[in-house]
mmCIF file of C-alpha atoms in Angstrom:
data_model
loop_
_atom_site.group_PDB
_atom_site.id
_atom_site.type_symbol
_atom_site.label_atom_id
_atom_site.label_comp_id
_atom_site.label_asym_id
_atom_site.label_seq_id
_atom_site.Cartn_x
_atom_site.Cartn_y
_atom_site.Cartn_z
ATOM 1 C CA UNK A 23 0.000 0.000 0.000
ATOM 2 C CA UNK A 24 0.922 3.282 -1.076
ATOM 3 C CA UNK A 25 1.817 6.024 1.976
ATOM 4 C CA UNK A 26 -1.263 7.657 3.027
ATOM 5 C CA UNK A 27 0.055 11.421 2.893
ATOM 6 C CA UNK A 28 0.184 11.249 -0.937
ATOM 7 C CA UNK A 29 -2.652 12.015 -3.517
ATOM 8 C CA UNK A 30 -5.885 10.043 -3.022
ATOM 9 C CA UNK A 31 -7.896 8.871 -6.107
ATOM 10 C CA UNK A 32 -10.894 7.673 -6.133
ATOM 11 C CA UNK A 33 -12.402 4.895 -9.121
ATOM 12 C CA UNK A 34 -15.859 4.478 -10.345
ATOM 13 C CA UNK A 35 -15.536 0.782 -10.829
ATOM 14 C CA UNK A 36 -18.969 -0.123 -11.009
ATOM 15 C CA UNK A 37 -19.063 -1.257 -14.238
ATOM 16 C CA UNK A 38 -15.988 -3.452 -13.656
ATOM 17 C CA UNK A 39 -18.140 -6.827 -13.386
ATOM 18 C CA UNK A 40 -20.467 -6.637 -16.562
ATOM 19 C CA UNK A 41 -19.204 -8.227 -19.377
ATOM 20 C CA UNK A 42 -18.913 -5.220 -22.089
ATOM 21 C CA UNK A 43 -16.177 -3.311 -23.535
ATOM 22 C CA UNK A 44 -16.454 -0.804 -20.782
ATOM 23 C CA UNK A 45 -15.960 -3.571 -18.330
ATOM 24 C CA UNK A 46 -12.714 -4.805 -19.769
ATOM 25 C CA UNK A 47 -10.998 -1.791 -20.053
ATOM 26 C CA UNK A 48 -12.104 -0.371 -16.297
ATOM 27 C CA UNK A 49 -10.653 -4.277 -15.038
ATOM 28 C CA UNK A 50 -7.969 -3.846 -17.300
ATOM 29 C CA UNK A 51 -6.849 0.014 -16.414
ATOM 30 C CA UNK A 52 -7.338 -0.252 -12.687
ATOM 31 C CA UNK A 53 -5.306 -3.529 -12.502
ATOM 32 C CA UNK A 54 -2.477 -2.426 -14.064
ATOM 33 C CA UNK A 55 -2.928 1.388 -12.538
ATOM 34 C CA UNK A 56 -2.150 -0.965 -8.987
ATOM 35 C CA UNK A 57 0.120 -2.819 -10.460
ATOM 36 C CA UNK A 58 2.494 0.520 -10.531
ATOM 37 C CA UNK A 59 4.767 1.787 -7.427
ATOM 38 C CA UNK A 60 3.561 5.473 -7.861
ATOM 39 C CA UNK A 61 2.725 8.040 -5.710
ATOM 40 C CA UNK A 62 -0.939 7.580 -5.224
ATOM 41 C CA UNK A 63 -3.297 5.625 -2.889
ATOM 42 C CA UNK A 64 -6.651 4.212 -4.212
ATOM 43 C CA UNK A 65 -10.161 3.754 -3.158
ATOM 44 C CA UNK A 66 -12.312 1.635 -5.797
ATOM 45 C CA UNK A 67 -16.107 2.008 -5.645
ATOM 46 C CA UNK A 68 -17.586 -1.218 -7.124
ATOM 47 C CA UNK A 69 -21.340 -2.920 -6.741
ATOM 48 C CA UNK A 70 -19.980 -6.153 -4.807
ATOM 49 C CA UNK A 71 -16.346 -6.480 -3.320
ATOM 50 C CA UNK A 72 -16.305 -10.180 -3.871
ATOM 51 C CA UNK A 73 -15.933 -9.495 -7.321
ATOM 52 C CA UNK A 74 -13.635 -11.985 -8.657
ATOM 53 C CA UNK A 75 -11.127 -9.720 -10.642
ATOM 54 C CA UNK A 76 -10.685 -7.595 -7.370
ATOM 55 C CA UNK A 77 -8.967 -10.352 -5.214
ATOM 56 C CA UNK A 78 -5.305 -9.610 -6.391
ATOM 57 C CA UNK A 79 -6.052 -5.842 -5.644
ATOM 58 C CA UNK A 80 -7.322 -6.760 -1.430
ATOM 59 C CA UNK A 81 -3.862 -5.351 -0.358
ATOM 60 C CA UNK A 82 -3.367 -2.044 -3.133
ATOM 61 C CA UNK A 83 -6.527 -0.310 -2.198
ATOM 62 C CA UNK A 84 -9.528 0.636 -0.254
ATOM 63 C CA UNK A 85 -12.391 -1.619 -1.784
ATOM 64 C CA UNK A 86 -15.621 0.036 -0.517
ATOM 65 C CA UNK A 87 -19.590 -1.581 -1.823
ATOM 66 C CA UNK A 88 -21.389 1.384 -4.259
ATOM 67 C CA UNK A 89 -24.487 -0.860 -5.465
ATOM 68 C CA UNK A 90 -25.986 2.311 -6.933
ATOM 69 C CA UNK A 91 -27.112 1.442 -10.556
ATOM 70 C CA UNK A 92 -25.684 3.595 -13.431
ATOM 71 C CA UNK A 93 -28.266 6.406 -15.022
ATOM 72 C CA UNK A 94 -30.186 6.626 -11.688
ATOM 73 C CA UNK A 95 -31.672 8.762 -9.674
ATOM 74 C CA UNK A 96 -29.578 7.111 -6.696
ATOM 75 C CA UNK A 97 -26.384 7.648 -8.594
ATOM 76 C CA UNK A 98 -26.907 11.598 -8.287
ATOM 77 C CA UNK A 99 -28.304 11.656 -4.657
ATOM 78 C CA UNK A 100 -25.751 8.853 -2.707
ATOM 79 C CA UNK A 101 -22.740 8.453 -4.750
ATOM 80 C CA UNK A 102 -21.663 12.099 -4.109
ATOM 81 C CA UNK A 103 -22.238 11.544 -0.858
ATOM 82 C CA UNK A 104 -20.568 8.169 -0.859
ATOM 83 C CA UNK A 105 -16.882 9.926 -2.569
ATOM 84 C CA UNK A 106 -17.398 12.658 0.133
ATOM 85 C CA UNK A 107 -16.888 10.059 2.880
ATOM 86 C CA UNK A 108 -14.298 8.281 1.295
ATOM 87 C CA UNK A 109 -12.271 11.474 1.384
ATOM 88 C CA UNK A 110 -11.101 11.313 -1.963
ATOM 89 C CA UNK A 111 -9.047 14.408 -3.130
ATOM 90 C CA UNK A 112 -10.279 13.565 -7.326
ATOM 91 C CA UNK A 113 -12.688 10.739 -9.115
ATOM 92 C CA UNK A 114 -11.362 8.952 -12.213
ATOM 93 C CA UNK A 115 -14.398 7.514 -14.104
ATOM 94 C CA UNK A 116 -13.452 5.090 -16.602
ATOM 95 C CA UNK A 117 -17.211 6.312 -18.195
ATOM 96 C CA UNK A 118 -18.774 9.833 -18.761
ATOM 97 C CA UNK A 119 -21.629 8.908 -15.946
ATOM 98 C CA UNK A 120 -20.149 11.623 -13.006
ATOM 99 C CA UNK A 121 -22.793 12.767 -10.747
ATOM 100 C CA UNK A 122 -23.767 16.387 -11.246
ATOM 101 C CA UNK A 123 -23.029 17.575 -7.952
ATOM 102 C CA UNK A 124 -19.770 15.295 -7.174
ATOM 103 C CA UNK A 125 -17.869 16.749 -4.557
ATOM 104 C CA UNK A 126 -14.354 16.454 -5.782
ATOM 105 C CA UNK A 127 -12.208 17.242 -9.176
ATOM 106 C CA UNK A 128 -12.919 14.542 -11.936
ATOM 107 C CA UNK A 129 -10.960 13.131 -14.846
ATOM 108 C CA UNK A 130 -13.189 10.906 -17.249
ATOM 109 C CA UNK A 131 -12.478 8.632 -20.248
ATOM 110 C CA UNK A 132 -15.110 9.140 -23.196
ATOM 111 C CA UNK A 133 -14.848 5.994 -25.552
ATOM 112 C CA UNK A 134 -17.667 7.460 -28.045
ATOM 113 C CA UNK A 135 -20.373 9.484 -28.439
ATOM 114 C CA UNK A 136 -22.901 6.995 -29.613
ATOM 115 C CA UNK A 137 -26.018 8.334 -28.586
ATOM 116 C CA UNK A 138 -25.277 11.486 -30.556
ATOM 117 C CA UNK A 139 -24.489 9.456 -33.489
ATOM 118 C CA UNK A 140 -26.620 7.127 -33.141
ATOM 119 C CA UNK A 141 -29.565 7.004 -30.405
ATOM 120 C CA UNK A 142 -30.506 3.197 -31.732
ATOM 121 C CA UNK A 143 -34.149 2.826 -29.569
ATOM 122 C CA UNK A 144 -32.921 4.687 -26.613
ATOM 123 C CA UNK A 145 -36.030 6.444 -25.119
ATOM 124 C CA UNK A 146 -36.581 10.193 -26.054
ATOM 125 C CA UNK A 147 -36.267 11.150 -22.291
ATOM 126 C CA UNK A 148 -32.659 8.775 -21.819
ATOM 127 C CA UNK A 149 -31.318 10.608 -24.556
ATOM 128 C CA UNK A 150 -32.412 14.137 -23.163
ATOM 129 C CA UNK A 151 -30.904 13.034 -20.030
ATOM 130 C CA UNK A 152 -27.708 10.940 -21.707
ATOM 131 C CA UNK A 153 -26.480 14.739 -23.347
ATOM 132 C CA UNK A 154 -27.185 16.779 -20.441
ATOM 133 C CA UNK A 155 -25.250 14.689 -17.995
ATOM 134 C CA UNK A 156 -22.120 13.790 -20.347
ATOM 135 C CA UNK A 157 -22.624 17.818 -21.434
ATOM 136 C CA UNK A 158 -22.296 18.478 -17.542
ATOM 137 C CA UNK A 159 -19.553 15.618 -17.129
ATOM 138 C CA UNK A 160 -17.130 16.802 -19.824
ATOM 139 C CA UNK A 161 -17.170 20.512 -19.165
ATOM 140 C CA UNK A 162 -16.622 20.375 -15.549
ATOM 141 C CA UNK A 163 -13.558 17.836 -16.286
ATOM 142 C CA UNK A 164 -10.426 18.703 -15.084
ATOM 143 C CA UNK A 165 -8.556 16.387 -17.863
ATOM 144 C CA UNK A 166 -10.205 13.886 -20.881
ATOM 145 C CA UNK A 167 -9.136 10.740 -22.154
ATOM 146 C CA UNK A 168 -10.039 10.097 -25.487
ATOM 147 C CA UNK A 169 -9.605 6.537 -26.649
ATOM 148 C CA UNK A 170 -8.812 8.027 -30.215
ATOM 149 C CA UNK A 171 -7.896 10.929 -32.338
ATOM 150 C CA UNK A 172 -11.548 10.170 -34.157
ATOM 151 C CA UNK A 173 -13.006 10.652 -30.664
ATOM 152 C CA UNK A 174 -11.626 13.660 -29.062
ATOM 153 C CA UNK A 175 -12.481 15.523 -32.539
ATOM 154 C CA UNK A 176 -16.011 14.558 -31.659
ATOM 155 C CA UNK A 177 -15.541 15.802 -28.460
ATOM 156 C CA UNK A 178 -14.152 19.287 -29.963
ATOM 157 C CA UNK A 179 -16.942 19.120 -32.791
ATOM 158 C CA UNK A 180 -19.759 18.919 -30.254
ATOM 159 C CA UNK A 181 -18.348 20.368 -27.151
ATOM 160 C CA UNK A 182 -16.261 23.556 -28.691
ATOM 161 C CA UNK A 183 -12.921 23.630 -29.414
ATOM 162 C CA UNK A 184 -11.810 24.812 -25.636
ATOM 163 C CA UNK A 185 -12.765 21.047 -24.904
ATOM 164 C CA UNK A 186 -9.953 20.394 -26.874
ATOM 165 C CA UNK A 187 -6.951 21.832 -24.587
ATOM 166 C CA UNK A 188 -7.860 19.473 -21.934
ATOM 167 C CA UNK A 189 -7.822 16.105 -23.831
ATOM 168 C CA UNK A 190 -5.327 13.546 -24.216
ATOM 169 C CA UNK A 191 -5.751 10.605 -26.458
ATOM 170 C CA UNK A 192 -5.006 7.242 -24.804
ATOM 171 C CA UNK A 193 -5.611 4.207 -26.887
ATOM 172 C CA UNK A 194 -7.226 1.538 -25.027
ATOM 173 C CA UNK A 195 -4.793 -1.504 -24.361
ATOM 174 C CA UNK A 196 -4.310 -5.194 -26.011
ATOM 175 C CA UNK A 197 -3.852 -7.896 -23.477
ATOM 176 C CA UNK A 198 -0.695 -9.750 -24.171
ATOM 177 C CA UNK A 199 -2.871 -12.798 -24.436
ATOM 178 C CA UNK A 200 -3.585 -11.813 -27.940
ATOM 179 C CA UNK A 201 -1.117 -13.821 -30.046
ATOM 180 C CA UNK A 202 -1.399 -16.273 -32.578
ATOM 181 C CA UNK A 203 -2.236 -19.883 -31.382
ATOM 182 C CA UNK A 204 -0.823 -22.486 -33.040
ATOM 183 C CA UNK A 205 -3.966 -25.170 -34.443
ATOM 184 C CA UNK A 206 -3.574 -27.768 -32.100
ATOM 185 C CA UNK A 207 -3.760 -25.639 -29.075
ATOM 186 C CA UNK A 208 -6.969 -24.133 -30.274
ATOM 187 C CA UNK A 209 -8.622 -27.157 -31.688
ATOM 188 C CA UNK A 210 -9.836 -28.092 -28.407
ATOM 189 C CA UNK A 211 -11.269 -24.643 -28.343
ATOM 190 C CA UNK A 212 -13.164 -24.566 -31.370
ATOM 191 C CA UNK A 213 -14.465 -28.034 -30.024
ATOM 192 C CA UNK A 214 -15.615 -26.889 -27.140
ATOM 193 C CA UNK A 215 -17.827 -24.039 -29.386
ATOM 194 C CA UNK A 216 -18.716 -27.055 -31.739
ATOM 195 C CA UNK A 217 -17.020 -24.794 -34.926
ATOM 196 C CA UNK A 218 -16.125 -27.816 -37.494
ATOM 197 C CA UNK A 219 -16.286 -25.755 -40.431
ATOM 198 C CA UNK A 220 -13.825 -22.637 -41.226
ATOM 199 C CA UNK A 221 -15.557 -19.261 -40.166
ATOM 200 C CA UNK A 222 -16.211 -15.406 -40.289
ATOM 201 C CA UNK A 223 -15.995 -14.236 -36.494
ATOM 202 C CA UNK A 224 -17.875 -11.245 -35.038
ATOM 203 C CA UNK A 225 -17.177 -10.009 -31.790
ATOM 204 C CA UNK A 226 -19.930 -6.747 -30.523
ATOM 205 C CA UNK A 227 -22.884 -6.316 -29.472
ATOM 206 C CA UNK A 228 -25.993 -6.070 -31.884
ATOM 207 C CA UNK A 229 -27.508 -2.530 -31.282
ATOM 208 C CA UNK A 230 -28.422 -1.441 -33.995
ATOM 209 C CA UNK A 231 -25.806 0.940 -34.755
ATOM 210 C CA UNK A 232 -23.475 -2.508 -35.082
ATOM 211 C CA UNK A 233 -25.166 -3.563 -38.572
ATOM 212 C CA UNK A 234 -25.474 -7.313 -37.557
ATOM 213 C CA UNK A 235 -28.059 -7.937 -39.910
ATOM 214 C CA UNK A 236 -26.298 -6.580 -42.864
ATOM 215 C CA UNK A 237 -23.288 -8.667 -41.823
ATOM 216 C CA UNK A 238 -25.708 -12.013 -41.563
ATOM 217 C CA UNK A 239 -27.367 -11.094 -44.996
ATOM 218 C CA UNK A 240 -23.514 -10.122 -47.112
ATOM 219 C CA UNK A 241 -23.022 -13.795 -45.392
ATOM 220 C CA UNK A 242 -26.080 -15.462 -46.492
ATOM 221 C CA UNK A 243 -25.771 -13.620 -50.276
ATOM 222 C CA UNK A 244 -22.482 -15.828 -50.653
ATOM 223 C CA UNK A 245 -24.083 -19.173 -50.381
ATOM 224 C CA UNK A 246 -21.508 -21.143 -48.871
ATOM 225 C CA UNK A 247 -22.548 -23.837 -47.149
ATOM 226 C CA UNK A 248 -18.571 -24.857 -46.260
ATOM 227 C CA UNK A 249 -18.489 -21.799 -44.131
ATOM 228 C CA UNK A 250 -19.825 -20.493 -40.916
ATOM 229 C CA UNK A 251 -20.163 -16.811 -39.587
ATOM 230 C CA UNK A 252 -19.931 -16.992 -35.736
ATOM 231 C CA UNK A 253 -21.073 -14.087 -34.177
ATOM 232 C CA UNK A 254 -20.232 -14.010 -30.609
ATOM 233 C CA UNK A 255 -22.829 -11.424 -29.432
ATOM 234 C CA UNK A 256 -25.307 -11.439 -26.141
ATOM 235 C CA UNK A 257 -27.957 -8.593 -24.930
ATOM 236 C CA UNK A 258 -31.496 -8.154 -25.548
ATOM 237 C CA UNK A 259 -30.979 -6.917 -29.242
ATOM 238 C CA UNK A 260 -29.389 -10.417 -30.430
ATOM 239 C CA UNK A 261 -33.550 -11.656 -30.553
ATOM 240 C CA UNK A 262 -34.488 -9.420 -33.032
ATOM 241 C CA UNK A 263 -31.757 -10.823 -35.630
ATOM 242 C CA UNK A 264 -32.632 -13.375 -38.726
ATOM 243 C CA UNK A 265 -30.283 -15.946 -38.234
ATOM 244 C CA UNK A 266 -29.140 -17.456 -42.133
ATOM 245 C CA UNK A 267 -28.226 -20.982 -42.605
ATOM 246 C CA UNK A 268 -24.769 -21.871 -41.654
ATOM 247 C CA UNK A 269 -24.783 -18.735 -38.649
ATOM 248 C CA UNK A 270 -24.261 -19.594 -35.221
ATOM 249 C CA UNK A 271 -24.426 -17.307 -32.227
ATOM 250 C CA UNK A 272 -22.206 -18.375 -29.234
ATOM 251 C CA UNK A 273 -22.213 -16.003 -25.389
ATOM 252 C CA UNK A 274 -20.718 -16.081 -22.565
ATOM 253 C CA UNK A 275 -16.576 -16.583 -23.824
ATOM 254 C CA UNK A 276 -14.304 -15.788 -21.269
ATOM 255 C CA UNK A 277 -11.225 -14.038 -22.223
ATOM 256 C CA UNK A 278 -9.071 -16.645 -22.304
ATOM 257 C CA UNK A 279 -10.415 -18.232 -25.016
ATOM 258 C CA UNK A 280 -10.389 -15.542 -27.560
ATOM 259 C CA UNK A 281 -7.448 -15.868 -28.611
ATOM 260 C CA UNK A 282 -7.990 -19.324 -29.952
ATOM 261 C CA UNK A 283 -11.103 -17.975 -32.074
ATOM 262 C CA UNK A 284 -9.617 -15.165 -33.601
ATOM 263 C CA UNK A 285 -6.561 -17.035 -34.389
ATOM 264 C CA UNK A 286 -8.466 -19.940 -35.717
ATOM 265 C CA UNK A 287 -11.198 -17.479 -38.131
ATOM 266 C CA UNK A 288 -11.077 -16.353 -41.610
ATOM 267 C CA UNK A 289 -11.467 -13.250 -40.282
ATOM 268 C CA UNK A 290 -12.353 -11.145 -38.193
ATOM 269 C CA UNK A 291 -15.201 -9.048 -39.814
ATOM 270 C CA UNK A 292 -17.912 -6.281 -39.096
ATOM 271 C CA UNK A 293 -20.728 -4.091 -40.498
ATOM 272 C CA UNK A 294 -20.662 -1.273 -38.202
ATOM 273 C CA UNK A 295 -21.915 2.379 -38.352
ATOM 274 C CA UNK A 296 -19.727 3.682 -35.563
ATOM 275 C CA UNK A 297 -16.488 3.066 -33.234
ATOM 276 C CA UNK A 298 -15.409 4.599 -31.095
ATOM 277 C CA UNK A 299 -11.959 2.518 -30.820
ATOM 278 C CA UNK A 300 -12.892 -0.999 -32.017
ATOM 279 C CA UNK A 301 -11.085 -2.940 -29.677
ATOM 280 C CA UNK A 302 -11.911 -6.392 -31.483
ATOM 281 C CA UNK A 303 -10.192 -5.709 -34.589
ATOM 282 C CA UNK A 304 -7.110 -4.480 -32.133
ATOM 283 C CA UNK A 305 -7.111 -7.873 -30.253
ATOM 284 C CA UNK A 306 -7.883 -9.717 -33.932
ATOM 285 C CA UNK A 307 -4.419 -8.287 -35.506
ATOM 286 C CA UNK A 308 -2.752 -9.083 -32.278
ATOM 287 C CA UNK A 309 -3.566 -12.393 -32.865
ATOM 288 C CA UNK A 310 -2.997 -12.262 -36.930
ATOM 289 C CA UNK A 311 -5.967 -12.414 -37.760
ATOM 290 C CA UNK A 312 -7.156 -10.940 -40.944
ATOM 291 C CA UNK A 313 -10.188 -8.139 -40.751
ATOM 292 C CA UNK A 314 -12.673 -7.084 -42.921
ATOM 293 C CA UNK A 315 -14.747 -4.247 -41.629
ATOM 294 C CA UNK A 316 -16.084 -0.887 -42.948
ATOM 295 C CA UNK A 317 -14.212 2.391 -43.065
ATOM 296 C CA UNK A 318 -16.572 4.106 -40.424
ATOM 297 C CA UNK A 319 -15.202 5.572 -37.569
ATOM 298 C CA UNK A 320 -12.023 5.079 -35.454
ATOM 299 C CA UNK A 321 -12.210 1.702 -37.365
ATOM 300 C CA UNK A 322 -9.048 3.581 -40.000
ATOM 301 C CA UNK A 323 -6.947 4.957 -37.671
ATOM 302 C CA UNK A 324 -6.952 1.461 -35.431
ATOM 303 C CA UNK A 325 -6.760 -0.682 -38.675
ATOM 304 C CA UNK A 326 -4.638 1.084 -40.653
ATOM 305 C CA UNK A 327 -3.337 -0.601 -43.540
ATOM 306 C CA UNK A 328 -3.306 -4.324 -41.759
ATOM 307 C CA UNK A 329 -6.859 -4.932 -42.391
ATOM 308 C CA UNK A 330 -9.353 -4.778 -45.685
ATOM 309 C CA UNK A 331 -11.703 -1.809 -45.087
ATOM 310 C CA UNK A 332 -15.089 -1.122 -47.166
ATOM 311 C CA UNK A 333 -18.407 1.092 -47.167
ATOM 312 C CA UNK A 334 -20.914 -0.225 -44.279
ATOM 313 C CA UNK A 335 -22.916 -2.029 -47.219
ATOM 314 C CA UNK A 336 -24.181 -5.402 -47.656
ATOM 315 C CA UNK A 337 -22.624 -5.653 -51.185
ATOM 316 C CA UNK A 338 -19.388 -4.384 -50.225
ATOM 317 C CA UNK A 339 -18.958 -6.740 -47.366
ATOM 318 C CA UNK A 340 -20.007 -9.546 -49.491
ATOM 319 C CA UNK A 341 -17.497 -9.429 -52.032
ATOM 320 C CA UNK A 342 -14.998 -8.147 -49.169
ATOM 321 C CA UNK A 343 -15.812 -12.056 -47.590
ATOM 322 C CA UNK A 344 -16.088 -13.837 -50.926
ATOM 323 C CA UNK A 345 -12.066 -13.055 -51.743
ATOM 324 C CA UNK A 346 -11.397 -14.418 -47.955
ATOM 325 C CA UNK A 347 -8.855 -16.803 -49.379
ATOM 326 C CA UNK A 348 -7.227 -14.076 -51.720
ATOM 327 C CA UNK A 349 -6.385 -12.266 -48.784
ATOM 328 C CA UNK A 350 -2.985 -12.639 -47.355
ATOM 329 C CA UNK A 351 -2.884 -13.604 -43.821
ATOM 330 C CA UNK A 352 -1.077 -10.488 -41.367
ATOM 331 C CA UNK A 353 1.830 -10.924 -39.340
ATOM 332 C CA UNK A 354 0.711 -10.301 -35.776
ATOM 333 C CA UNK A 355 0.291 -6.839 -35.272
ATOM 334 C CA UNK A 356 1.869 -4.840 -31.766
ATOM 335 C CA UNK A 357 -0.344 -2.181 -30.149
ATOM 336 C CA UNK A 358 -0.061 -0.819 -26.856
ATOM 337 C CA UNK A 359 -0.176 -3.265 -23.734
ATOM 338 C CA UNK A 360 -2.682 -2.204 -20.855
ATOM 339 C CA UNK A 361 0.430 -1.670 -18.987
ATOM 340 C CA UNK A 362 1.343 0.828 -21.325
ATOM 341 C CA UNK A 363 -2.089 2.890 -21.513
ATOM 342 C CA UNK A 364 -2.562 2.405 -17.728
ATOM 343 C CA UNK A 365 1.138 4.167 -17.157
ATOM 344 C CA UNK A 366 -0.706 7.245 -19.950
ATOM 345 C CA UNK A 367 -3.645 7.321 -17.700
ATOM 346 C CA UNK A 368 -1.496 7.627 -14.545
ATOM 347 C CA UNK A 369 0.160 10.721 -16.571
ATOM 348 C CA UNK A 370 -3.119 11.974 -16.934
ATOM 349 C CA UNK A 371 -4.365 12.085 -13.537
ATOM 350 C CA UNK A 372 -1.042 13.516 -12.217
ATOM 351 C CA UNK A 373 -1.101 16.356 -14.792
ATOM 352 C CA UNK A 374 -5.154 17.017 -13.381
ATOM 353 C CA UNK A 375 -4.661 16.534 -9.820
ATOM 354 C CA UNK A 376 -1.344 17.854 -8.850
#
């Protein structure tokens, strides 16, 4: 433990335990953020401290209970309250959900600005309510993290350009996990999935902004009966998709066994509107794995020139997945380890608090 005359942070890590994007980088960030010798003592505010992930982190921090759901009514009238008792001296919210009246100095990460972009069936009266407390949460910030360049110029674009000054780009992180397997280590992976055939993998959600059906129906337009498209997807909105022949939906896969399916697809592909980062097609190339998604996005800037982009359209993608095998297959690609963004986020919170 950290001396307890030196800055005091406090973590919003109640979204640490769902199983989402935003959930892997907060587990990933504040792991590694303990993992370091600096300056700073912790207290993490999760909704159950016998969440499994937190059990290496007993002895680096103060772990203290903050059930309060996310978007409530509770999360503006007890969590301020809660961080004032803590005596925190700043919050770091891996999300833009601050309360309005928190009692201390605040540095946020914004991964997007989907509902913006693209308000998918949110109610009229969540969206009202999603601008006006992300408006409220990123003016009031001390410091930003943007997970891209494409995001903090949304940021800029819709906030004003003074938003701008106080941003820093941090790309989110790829576990060192993500390498090529060789075929008879994941064999007994694909097994375990029941994937006989070779296969198209897509890793998201299926909001509606994601495109899922156009990416089932440039699948089902190739006729290919010797190949699958796996689409490793759970949430309400997976129920309202038409499943083609030859599509299987699989939930529910724990990290460790990602790897394995990436290295052992086609490709990893997509039909999506909007990203924010697109941390899929990160861990994909990690793993060299090809990708085939559209040019929407941070989707270019985390691609690059590794991956085959197109326009989010159901002709495109086809042909993109019908000239699978004249694609080469990429080396693995290197990004930046979640050691390495956590030690950027550190920076950030310094340069806020201090």
């Amino acid at each position: 433990m950290v001396h307890t005359d030196c800055m005091h942070i406090g973590i919003d890590c109640r979204f640490a335990a769902t199983h989402s994007g935003l959930g892997r980088y907060t587990r990933e960030i504040v792991t590694h953020m303990l993992q370091r010798n600096d300056p700073l003592r912790y207290t993490l505010f999760v909704r159950d401290t016998a969440e499994p992930w937190l059990a290496p982190l007993q002895s680096r921090a103060l772990i203290i209970c903050a059930d309060i759901p996310h978007y409530s009514f509770a999360e503006q009238l007890r969590f301020p309250a809660l961080i004032r008792r803590a005596g925190v001296d700043a919050l770091f919210s891996p999300h833009f959900n601050v309360p309005l009246r928190c009692p201390v100095p605040h540095v946020l990460t914004v991964h997007d600005l989907i509902l913006h972009r693209y308000p998918n069936r949110a109610h009229r009266l969540k969206q009202m309510a999603y601008r006006f407390l992300m408006r409220s949460a990123v003016l009031r910030a001390r410091q930003i993290i943007a997970v891209s360049r494409f995001t903090a110029g949304e940021l800029a674009q819709v906030y004003g350009e003074s938003v701008r000054t106080k941003t820093t780009v941090v790309y989110e992180g790829v576990s060192t996990l993500f390498r090529p397997v060789p075929q008879e280590q994941r064999r007994p992976v694909l097994e375990k999935y029941g994937l006989h055939k070779p296969y198209f993998l897509y890793v998201g959600n299926a909001k509606q902004h994601k495109n899922v059906q156009m990416l089932i129906d440039a699948y089902a337009s190739l006729q290919d009966s010797s190949r699958e498209l796996v689409l490793m997807t759970g949430g309400c909105e997976h129920r309202n998709l038409r499943l083609a022949p030859g599509t299987v939906r699989i939930d529910g896969v724990p990290d460790h066994d990602l790897p394995a399916l990436y290295s052992g697809a086609l490709a990893c592909v997509s039909a999506t509107a909007y990203e924010g980062f697109g941390l899929p097609f990160a861990e994909a190339l990690a793993c060299g794995c090809r990708v085939i998604a559209p040019r929407m996005g941070a989707i270019p800037e985390v691609v690059r020139d590794h991956g085959v982009l197109v326009e989010p359209q159901t002709e495109a993608i086809a042909e993109a997945l019908a000239q699978i095998d004249a694609l080469p297959v990429p080396p693995p690609t290197r990004f930046a380890t979640w050691e390495e963004t956590a030690e950027r986020v550190v920076q950030v919170l310094g340069a806020a608090c201090f």
